[in-house]
């Protein structure tokens, strides 16, 4: 979920803030950059850090009230000496940074030493962002629509002097606007019981996403239908991390799935709630087809057909 991904990214950043020497401090000295961290044996995430964040004023657009902010231009092509190249970088989707509707987290440390985190979405189009980059190679200007109205109150009350300097943004690779309709459809009244604890917005203590709630502890997934006909019975236990890692490795080495697709299939079958996202052509529908086949093939009738010598693995 976007919430879990954001939480992991921000928690990693907050941990690095307490260390004297860390990758985060290096990025802050360089005025921004790309940060990579490993969550577990087979999962890593990348996110972008933007430094020198400052506020200017409130504006109103199609997203409602938004706050105009500026930050240091990150290293690389974004700081090109030629205005046209800077503009093209931000206008092109190849940049994949500060995209309209993308999720960001504003982080700073208060005078008491306690960090604060505010979530929001980018409210500036690539065209507007590229125009600003053309004018100034050192600073970026854009708007953010924050979920928490506290920052809007600071701007309205002209109390920005109470906000310390040295703020920075964490941009996670999630298009919140693409996900929010799904979240709204799940937020029924009353909420669906199995989804209730995963849906609230904000940075909260970690809530582990459990294995499928409808399965007994001794249940094992049968993924033989994803392997060539020559392969033997292939199962894994979604309650044990070692079995999950072994299943991903087996699919990666013996099926038509690459490591990302294999991870997505196994993780989707190992969690009560999963989100599979990616640009067009990356195989999302194919992954759902594989998950469907695995569900059917792991049911009791399919297992009986397998045990009785049934050779067909297509569901």
GROMACS .gro file of C-alpha atoms in nm, residues 104-297:
model
  194
  104UNK     CA    1   0.551   1.350  -0.100
  105UNK     CA    2   0.631   1.384   0.270
  106UNK     CA    3   0.758   1.707   0.425
  107UNK     CA    4   1.003   1.638   0.709
  108UNK     CA    5   1.162   1.871   0.964
  109UNK     CA    6   1.289   1.863   1.320
  110UNK     CA    7   1.126   2.094   1.574
  111UNK     CA    8   1.313   2.291   1.842
  112UNK     CA    9   1.242   2.010   2.087
  113UNK     CA   10   1.418   1.768   1.853
  114UNK     CA   11   1.104   1.581   1.753
  115UNK     CA   12   1.053   1.525   1.379
  116UNK     CA   13   0.725   1.616   1.211
  117UNK     CA   14   0.594   1.463   0.892
  118UNK     CA   15   0.323   1.603   0.664
  119UNK     CA   16   0.194   1.410   0.363
  120UNK     CA   17   0.075   1.575   0.043
  121UNK     CA   18   0.053   1.542  -0.334
  122UNK     CA   19   0.219   1.745  -0.610
  123UNK     CA   20  -0.028   1.997  -0.754
  124UNK     CA   21   0.186   2.137  -1.036
  125UNK     CA   22   0.181   2.007  -1.393
  126UNK     CA   23   0.503   1.906  -1.575
  127UNK     CA   24   0.461   2.208  -1.807
  128UNK     CA   25   0.451   2.453  -1.516
  129UNK     CA   26   0.744   2.281  -1.346
  130UNK     CA   27   0.954   2.295  -1.663
  131UNK     CA   28   0.882   2.667  -1.711
  132UNK     CA   29   1.015   2.741  -1.364
  133UNK     CA   30   1.321   2.524  -1.420
  134UNK     CA   31   1.396   2.718  -1.738
  135UNK     CA   32   1.413   3.043  -1.541
  136UNK     CA   33   1.621   2.928  -1.244
  137UNK     CA   34   1.882   2.647  -1.246
  138UNK     CA   35   1.923   2.648  -0.868
  139UNK     CA   36   1.565   2.652  -0.734
  140UNK     CA   37   1.245   2.467  -0.822
  141UNK     CA   38   0.900   2.616  -0.761
  142UNK     CA   39   0.581   2.409  -0.741
  143UNK     CA   40   0.266   2.357  -0.534
  144UNK     CA   41   0.170   2.086  -0.286
  145UNK     CA   42  -0.174   1.990  -0.163
  146UNK     CA   43  -0.121   1.871   0.196
  147UNK     CA   44  -0.359   1.632   0.370
  148UNK     CA   45  -0.313   1.805   0.707
  149UNK     CA   46  -0.449   2.165   0.710
  150UNK     CA   47  -0.201   2.273   0.980
  151UNK     CA   48   0.045   2.409   0.724
  152UNK     CA   49  -0.229   2.607   0.554
  153UNK     CA   50  -0.312   2.765   0.889
  154UNK     CA   51   0.054   2.866   0.932
  155UNK     CA   52   0.047   3.040   0.595
  156UNK     CA   53  -0.285   3.215   0.660
  157UNK     CA   54  -0.169   3.330   1.004
  158UNK     CA   55   0.161   3.450   0.858
  159UNK     CA   56   0.344   3.242   1.115
  160UNK     CA   57   0.599   3.092   0.879
  161UNK     CA   58   0.879   3.233   1.094
  162UNK     CA   59   0.793   2.964   1.350
  163UNK     CA   60   0.877   2.692   1.099
  164UNK     CA   61   1.250   2.610   1.118
  165UNK     CA   62   1.480   2.616   0.819
  166UNK     CA   63   1.637   2.304   0.674
  167UNK     CA   64   1.311   2.136   0.576
  168UNK     CA   65   1.327   1.868   0.312
  169UNK     CA   66   1.087   1.660   0.104
  170UNK     CA   67   1.080   1.283   0.063
  171UNK     CA   68   0.925   1.177  -0.268
  172UNK     CA   69   0.815   0.814  -0.279
  173UNK     CA   70   0.752   0.637  -0.613
  174UNK     CA   71   0.375   0.627  -0.578
  175UNK     CA   72   0.113   0.801  -0.793
  176UNK     CA   73  -0.140   0.868  -0.520
  177UNK     CA   74  -0.404   0.999  -0.762
  178UNK     CA   75  -0.406   0.663  -0.940
  179UNK     CA   76  -0.456   0.475  -0.613
  180UNK     CA   77  -0.699   0.702  -0.428
  181UNK     CA   78  -1.012   0.584  -0.621
  182UNK     CA   79  -0.935   0.228  -0.512
  183UNK     CA   80  -0.890   0.339  -0.152
  184UNK     CA   81  -1.216   0.534  -0.158
  185UNK     CA   82  -1.402   0.231  -0.293
  186UNK     CA   83  -1.265   0.023  -0.004
  187UNK     CA   84  -1.356   0.283   0.258
  188UNK     CA   85  -1.715   0.174   0.292
  189UNK     CA   86  -1.935   0.263   0.585
  190UNK     CA   87  -1.893   0.044   0.782
  191UNK     CA   88  -1.549  -0.043   0.641
  192UNK     CA   89  -1.470  -0.391   0.517
  193UNK     CA   90  -1.337  -0.567   0.827
  194UNK     CA   91  -1.018  -0.708   0.674
  195UNK     CA   92  -0.919  -0.371   0.523
  196UNK     CA   93  -1.003  -0.138   0.811
  197UNK     CA   94  -0.660  -0.125   0.978
  198UNK     CA   95  -0.474  -0.064   0.651
  199UNK     CA   96  -0.669   0.232   0.513
  200UNK     CA   97  -0.613   0.536   0.742
  201UNK     CA   98  -0.384   0.807   0.602
  202UNK     CA   99  -0.078   0.935   0.781
  203UNK     CA  100   0.243   0.804   0.935
  204UNK     CA  101   0.146   0.566   1.214
  205UNK     CA  102   0.320   0.279   1.393
  206UNK     CA  103   0.382  -0.017   1.156
  207UNK     CA  104   0.085  -0.243   1.096
  208UNK     CA  105   0.208  -0.575   0.954
  209UNK     CA  106  -0.002  -0.707   0.668
  210UNK     CA  107  -0.085  -1.061   0.768
  211UNK     CA  108  -0.091  -1.375   0.555
  212UNK     CA  109  -0.428  -1.449   0.390
  213UNK     CA  110  -0.682  -1.457   0.671
  214UNK     CA  111  -0.895  -1.730   0.510
  215UNK     CA  112  -0.615  -1.990   0.517
  216UNK     CA  113  -0.522  -2.232   0.793
  217UNK     CA  114  -0.164  -2.218   0.926
  218UNK     CA  115  -0.077  -2.551   0.761
  219UNK     CA  116  -0.199  -2.443   0.417
  220UNK     CA  117   0.060  -2.431   0.138
  221UNK     CA  118   0.023  -2.269  -0.203
  222UNK     CA  119   0.070  -2.499  -0.502
  223UNK     CA  120   0.237  -2.300  -0.781
  224UNK     CA  121   0.314  -2.590  -1.014
  225UNK     CA  122   0.085  -2.436  -1.277
  226UNK     CA  123   0.338  -2.152  -1.318
  227UNK     CA  124   0.626  -2.386  -1.403
  228UNK     CA  125   0.704  -2.593  -1.715
  229UNK     CA  126   0.540  -2.934  -1.738
  230UNK     CA  127   0.867  -3.105  -1.651
  231UNK     CA  128   0.876  -2.952  -1.302
  232UNK     CA  129   0.754  -3.144  -1.000
  233UNK     CA  130   0.502  -3.026  -0.740
  234UNK     CA  131   0.598  -2.679  -0.616
  235UNK     CA  132   0.454  -2.539  -0.293
  236UNK     CA  133   0.534  -2.264  -0.045
  237UNK     CA  134   0.414  -2.157   0.300
  238UNK     CA  135   0.301  -1.795   0.314
  239UNK     CA  136   0.353  -1.787   0.693
  240UNK     CA  137   0.731  -1.834   0.673
  241UNK     CA  138   0.973  -1.582   0.521
  242UNK     CA  139   1.227  -1.848   0.420
  243UNK     CA  140   0.963  -2.032   0.219
  244UNK     CA  141   0.854  -1.706   0.053
  245UNK     CA  142   1.212  -1.625  -0.051
  246UNK     CA  143   1.262  -1.977  -0.184
  247UNK     CA  144   0.940  -1.953  -0.388
  248UNK     CA  145   1.052  -1.624  -0.545
  249UNK     CA  146   1.389  -1.775  -0.637
  250UNK     CA  147   1.224  -2.085  -0.788
  251UNK     CA  148   0.990  -1.879  -1.007
  252UNK     CA  149   1.272  -1.650  -1.110
  253UNK     CA  150   1.493  -1.943  -1.217
  254UNK     CA  151   1.239  -2.186  -1.363
  255UNK     CA  152   0.936  -1.986  -1.486
  256UNK     CA  153   0.877  -1.719  -1.750
  257UNK     CA  154   0.861  -1.450  -1.477
  258UNK     CA  155   1.147  -1.212  -1.404
  259UNK     CA  156   1.249  -1.134  -1.047
  260UNK     CA  157   1.009  -0.837  -1.014
  261UNK     CA  158   0.712  -1.033  -1.147
  262UNK     CA  159   0.798  -1.339  -0.937
  263UNK     CA  160   0.819  -1.124  -0.626
  264UNK     CA  161   0.484  -0.959  -0.703
  265UNK     CA  162   0.305  -1.293  -0.747
  266UNK     CA  163   0.445  -1.451  -0.431
  267UNK     CA  164   0.394  -1.140  -0.220
  268UNK     CA  165   0.036  -1.101  -0.343
  269UNK     CA  166  -0.038  -1.459  -0.236
  270UNK     CA  167   0.138  -1.406   0.097
  271UNK     CA  168  -0.051  -1.099   0.218
  272UNK     CA  169  -0.405  -1.022   0.320
  273UNK     CA  170  -0.383  -0.703   0.114
  274UNK     CA  171  -0.149  -0.622  -0.175
  275UNK     CA  172  -0.112  -0.347  -0.433
  276UNK     CA  173   0.046  -0.415  -0.773
  277UNK     CA  174   0.132  -0.103  -0.970
  278UNK     CA  175   0.340  -0.016  -1.273
  279UNK     CA  176   0.330   0.169  -1.604
  280UNK     CA  177   0.150   0.023  -1.910
  281UNK     CA  178   0.304  -0.291  -2.056
  282UNK     CA  179   0.473  -0.416  -1.739
  283UNK     CA  180   0.246  -0.720  -1.706
  284UNK     CA  181  -0.002  -0.627  -1.431
  285UNK     CA  182  -0.291  -0.815  -1.595
  286UNK     CA  183  -0.065  -1.115  -1.658
  287UNK     CA  184   0.031  -1.118  -1.290
  288UNK     CA  185  -0.335  -1.116  -1.189
  289UNK     CA  186  -0.393  -1.408  -1.427
  290UNK     CA  187  -0.110  -1.601  -1.259
  291UNK     CA  188  -0.251  -1.522  -0.914
  292UNK     CA  189  -0.596  -1.641  -1.027
  293UNK     CA  190  -0.452  -1.965  -1.164
  294UNK     CA  191  -0.262  -2.021  -0.841
  295UNK     CA  192  -0.580  -1.969  -0.639
  296UNK     CA  193  -0.767  -2.224  -0.849
  297UNK     CA  194  -0.483  -2.473  -0.867
   0.00000   0.00000   0.00000
